[in-house]
Short mmCIF file of C-alpha atoms in Angstrom, two decimals:
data_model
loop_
_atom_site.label_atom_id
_atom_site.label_comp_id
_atom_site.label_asym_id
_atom_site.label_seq_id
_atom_site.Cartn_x
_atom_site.Cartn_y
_atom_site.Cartn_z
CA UNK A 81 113.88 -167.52 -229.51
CA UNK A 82 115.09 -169.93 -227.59
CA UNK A 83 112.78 -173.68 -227.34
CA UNK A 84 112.36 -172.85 -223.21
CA UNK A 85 111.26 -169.27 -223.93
CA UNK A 86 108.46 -170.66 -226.09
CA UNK A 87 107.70 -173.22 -223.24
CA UNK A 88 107.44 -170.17 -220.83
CA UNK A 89 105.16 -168.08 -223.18
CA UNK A 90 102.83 -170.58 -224.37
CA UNK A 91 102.67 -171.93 -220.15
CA UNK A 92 101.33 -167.85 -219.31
CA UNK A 93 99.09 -167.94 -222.41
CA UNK A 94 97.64 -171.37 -221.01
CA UNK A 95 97.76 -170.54 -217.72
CA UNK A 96 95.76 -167.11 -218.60
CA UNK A 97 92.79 -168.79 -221.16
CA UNK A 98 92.28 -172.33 -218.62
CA UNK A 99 94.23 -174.14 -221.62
CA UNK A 100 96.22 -177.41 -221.28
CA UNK A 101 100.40 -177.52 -222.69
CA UNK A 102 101.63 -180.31 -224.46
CA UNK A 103 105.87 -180.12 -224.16
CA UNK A 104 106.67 -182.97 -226.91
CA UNK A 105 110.47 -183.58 -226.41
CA UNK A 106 110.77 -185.59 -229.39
CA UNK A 107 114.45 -185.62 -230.22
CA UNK A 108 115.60 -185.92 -226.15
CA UNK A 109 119.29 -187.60 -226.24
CA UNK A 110 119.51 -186.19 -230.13
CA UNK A 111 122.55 -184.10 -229.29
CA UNK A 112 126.04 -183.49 -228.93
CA UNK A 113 127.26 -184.82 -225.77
CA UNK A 114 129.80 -182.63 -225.50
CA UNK A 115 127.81 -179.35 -225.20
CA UNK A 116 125.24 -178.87 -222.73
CA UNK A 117 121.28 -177.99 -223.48
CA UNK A 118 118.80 -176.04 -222.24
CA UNK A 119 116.60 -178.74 -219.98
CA UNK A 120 113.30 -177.45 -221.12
CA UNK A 121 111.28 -179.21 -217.96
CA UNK A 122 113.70 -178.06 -215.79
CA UNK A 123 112.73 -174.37 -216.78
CA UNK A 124 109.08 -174.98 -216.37
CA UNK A 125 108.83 -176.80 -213.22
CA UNK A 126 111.24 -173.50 -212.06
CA UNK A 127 108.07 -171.61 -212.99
CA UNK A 128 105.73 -173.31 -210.50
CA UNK A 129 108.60 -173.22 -207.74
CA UNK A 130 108.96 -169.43 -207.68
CA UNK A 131 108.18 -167.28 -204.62
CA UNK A 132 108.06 -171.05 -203.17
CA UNK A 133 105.14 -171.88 -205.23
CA UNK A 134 103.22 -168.55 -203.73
CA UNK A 135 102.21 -167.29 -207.42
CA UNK A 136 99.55 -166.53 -210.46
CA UNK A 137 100.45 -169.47 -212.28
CA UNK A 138 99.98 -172.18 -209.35
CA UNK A 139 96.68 -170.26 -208.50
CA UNK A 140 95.35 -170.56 -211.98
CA UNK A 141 95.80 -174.57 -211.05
CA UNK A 142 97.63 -174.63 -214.30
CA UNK A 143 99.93 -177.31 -212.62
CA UNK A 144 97.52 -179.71 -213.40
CA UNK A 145 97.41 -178.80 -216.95
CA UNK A 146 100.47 -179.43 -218.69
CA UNK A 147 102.25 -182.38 -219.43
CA UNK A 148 105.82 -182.92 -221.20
CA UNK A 149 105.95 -186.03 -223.52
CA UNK A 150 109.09 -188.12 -224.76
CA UNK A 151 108.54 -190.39 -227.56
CA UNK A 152 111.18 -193.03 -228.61
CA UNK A 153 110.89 -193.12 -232.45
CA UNK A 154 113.34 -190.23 -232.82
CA UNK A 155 115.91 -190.82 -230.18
CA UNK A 156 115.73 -194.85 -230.91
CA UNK A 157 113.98 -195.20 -234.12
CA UNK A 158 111.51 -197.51 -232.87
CA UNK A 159 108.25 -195.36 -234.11
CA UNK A 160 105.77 -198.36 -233.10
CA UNK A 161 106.31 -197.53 -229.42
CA UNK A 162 104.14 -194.21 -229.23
CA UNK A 163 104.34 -192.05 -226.37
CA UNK A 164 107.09 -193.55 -224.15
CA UNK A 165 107.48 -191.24 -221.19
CA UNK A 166 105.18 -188.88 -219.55
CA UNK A 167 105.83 -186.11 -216.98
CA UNK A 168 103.18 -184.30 -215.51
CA UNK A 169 100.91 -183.84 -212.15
CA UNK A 170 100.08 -186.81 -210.31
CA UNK A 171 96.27 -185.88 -210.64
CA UNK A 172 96.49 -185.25 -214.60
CA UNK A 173 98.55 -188.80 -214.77
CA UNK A 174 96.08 -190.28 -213.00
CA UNK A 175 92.83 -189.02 -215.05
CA UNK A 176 95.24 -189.88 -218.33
CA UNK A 177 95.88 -193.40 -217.42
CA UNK A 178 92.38 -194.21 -216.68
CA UNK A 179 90.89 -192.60 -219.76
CA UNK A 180 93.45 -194.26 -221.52
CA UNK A 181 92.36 -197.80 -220.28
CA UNK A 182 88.84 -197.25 -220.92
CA UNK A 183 89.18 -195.73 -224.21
CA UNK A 184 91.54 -197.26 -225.98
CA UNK A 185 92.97 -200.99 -226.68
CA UNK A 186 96.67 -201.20 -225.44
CA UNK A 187 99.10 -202.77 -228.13
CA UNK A 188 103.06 -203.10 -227.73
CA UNK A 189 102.87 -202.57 -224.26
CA UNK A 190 105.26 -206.03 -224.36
CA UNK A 191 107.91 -203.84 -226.08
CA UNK A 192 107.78 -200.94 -223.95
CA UNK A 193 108.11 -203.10 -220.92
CA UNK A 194 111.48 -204.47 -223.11
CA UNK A 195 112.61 -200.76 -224.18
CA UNK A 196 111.95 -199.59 -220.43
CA UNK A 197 114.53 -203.18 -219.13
CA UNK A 198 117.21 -201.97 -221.21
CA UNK A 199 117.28 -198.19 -220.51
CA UNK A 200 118.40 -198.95 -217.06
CA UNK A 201 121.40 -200.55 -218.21
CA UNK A 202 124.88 -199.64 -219.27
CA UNK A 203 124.43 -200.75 -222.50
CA UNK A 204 122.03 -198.00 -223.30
CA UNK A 205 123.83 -194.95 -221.71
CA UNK A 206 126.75 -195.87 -224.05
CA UNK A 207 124.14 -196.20 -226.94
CA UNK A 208 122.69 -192.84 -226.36
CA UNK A 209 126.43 -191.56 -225.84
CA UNK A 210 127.68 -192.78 -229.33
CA UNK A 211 124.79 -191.53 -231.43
CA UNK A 212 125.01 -188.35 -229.82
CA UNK A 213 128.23 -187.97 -231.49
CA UNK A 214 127.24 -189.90 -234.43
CA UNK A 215 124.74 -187.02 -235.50
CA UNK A 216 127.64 -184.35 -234.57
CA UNK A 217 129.83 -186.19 -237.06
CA UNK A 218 127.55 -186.07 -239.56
CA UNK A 219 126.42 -182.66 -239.27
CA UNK A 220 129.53 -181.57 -239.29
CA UNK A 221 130.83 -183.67 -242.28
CA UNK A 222 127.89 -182.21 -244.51
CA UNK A 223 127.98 -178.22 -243.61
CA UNK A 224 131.98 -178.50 -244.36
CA UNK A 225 130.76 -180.68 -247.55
CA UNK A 226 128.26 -177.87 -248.26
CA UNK A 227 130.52 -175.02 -247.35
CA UNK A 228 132.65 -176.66 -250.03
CA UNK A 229 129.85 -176.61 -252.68
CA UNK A 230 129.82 -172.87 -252.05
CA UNK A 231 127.18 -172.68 -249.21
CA UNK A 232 127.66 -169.87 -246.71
CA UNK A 233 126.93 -171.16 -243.23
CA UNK A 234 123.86 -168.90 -243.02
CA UNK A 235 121.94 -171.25 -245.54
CA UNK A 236 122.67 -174.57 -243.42
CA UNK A 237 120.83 -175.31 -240.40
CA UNK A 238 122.10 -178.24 -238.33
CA UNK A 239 120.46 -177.92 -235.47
CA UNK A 240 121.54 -178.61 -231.55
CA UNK A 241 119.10 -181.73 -230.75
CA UNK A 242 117.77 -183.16 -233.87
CA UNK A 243 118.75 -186.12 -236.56
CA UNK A 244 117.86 -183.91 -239.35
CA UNK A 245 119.31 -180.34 -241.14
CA UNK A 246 117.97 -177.71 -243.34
CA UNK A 247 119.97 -176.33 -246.02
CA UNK A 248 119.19 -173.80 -248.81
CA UNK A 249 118.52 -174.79 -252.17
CA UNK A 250 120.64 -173.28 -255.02
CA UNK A 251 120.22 -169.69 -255.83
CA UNK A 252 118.86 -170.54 -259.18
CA UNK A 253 116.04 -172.74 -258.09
CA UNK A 254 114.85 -169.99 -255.81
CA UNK A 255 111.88 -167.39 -256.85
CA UNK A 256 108.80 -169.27 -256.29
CA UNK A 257 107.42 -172.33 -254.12
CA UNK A 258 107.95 -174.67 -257.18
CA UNK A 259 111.35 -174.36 -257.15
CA UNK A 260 111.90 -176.47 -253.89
CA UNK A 261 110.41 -179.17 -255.32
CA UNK A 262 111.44 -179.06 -258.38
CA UNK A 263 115.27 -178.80 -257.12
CA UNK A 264 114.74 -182.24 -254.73
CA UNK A 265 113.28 -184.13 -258.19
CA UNK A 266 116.37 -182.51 -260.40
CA UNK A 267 118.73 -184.01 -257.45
CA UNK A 268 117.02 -186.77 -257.61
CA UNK A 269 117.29 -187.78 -261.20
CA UNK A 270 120.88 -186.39 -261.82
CA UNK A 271 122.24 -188.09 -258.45
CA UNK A 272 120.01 -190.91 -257.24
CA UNK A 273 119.80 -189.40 -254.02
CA UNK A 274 116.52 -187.75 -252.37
CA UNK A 275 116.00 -185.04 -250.09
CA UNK A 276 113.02 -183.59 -248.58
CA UNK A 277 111.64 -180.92 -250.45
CA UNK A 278 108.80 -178.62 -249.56
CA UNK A 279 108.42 -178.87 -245.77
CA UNK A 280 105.01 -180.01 -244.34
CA UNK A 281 104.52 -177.47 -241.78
CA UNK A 282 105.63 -174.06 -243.76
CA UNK A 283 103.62 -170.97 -243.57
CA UNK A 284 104.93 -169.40 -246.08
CA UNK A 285 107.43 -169.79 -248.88
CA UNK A 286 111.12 -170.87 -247.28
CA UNK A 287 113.41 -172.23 -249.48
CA UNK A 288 114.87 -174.92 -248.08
CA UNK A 289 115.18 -178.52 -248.01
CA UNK A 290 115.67 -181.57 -245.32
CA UNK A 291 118.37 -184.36 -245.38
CA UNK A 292 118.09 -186.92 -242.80
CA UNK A 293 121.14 -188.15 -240.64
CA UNK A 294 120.81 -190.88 -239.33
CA UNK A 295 122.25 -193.27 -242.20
CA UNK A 296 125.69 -194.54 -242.02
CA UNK A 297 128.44 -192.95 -242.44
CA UNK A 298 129.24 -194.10 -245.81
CA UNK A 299 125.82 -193.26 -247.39
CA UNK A 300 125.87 -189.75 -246.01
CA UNK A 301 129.59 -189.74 -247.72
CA UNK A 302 128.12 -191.13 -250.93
CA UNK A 303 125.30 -188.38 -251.01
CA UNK A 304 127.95 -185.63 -250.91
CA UNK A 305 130.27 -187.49 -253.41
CA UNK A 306 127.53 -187.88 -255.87
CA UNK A 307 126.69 -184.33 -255.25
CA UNK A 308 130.23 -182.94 -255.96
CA UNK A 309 130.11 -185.09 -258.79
CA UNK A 310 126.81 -184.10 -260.06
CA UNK A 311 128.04 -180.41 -260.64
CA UNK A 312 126.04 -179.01 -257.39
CA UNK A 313 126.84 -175.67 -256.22
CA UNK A 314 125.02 -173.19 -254.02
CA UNK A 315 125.79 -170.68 -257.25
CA UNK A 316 125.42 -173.12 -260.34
CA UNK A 317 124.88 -171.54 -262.86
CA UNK A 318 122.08 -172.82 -263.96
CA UNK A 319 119.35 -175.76 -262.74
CA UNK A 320 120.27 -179.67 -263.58
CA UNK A 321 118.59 -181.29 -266.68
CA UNK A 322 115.66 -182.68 -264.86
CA UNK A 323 114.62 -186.16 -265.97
CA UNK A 324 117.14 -185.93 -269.05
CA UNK A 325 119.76 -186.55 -265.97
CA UNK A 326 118.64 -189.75 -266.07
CA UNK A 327 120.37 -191.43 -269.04
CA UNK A 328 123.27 -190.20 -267.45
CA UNK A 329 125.14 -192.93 -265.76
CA UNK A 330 126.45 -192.25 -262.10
CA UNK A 331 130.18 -192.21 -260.83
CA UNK A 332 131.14 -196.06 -259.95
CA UNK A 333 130.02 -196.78 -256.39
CA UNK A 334 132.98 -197.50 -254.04
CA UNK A 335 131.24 -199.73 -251.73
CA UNK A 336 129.77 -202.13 -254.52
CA UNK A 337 133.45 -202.29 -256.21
CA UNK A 338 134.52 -203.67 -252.63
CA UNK A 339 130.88 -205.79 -252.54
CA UNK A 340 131.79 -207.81 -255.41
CA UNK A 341 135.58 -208.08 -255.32
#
């Protein structure tokens, strides 16, 4: 299901039980320039708008209950800033901003005025431009890397607007919830490189782990060359020594051969 089909259901279910909706558009701008997205506000505010704004969901007043937040830390990596952007009624922003002076002490505020300077300028359309296909580089460097390793693309997840992938751990580590874990720390020791393993918001047992994009180029590249290296195979036969791997000594590193020539 789409991310604007979940918008629309949980907006009725709100709308229905007097509830407020939180939107939080975390990875905004995380994409592939290149191919359009689904503009989840767009679809909401469409909601409101139909029958021109003669229906059940305006008469429940639920469009002064929702809101649709966009936080820099993902699309900027600046995680200090908090909430950055808010889009919502005029009377909810209102009765936000003032509980929000009362309530609370305001810190960075000197930043944000900074962050918000530079978004209006040239520089940071072509910054948003370049990561956007920065991550598709990536993304598409590791599921060919994977696909490689023996990884069919149904076990990779990459994702249309986000910095991170999922992919599936190797067949042999799979059975029971240890085995996620216990495949990150095994890739760990044998390779020196670490992975997310057991994801914090599971439900249930899913066997697969997280691998963050947004290093440069040449330490994703060293990831997947100590990988290949390393023996690692969607169907290896069987699981890597665990902290025996350790007294094994890694393949040469090209960039520190260049650092100290």
């Amino acid at each position: 299901m789409a991310i604007y089909q979940i918008s629309e259901f949980l907006l009725e279910t709100c709308s229905e039980e007097s509830a407020y909706l939180l939107v939080d558009d975390a990875y905004y701008g995380v994409h592939d320039p290149r191919v359009p997205v689904e503009n989840t506000l767009k679809k909401l505010l469409d909601r409101f708008t139909c029958k021109e704004g003669n229906n059940a969901l305006v008469r429940s007043g639920m469009f002064d209950r929702w809101m649709v937040t966009r936080p820099f830390g993902k699309q900027f990596s600046c995680n200090t800033m908090g909430v950055a952007a808010i889009t919502t009624s005029g009377k909810l922003l209102a009765s936000l901003a003032r509980k929000s002076w009362i309530n609370r002490y305001h810190c960075n505020t000197h930043n944000s005025e900074i962050m918000c300077a530079w978004l209006e300028t040239a520089q940071a359309e072509e910054w948003t431009l370049s990561t956007g296909l920065f991550y598709a580089r990536q993304k598409d460097g590791v599921r060919n890397a994977l696909n490689a390793m023996g990884w069919p693309d149904s076990s990779i997840c990459t994702g249309p607007s986000t910095s991170y992938m999922l992919f599936e751990i190797p067949r042999v580590y799979q059975g029971d919830r240890s085995g996620i874990d216990r495949f990150r720390d095994d890739l760990f020791y044998a390779t020196g490189t670490l992975v997310s393993g057991s994801l914090f918001n599971q439900s249930g047992y899913v066997p697969y782990v997280r691998l963050h994009l947004g290093s440069h180029y040449d330490v994703i590249d060293e990831f997947l060359r100590r990988w290949k290296a390393a023996g690692l195979r969607y169907d290896q036969p069987a699981p890597f020594t665990g902290r025996a791997a350790l007294q094994r000594r890694l393949p040469s590193h090209a960039l520190r051969r260049e650092a100290t020539a």
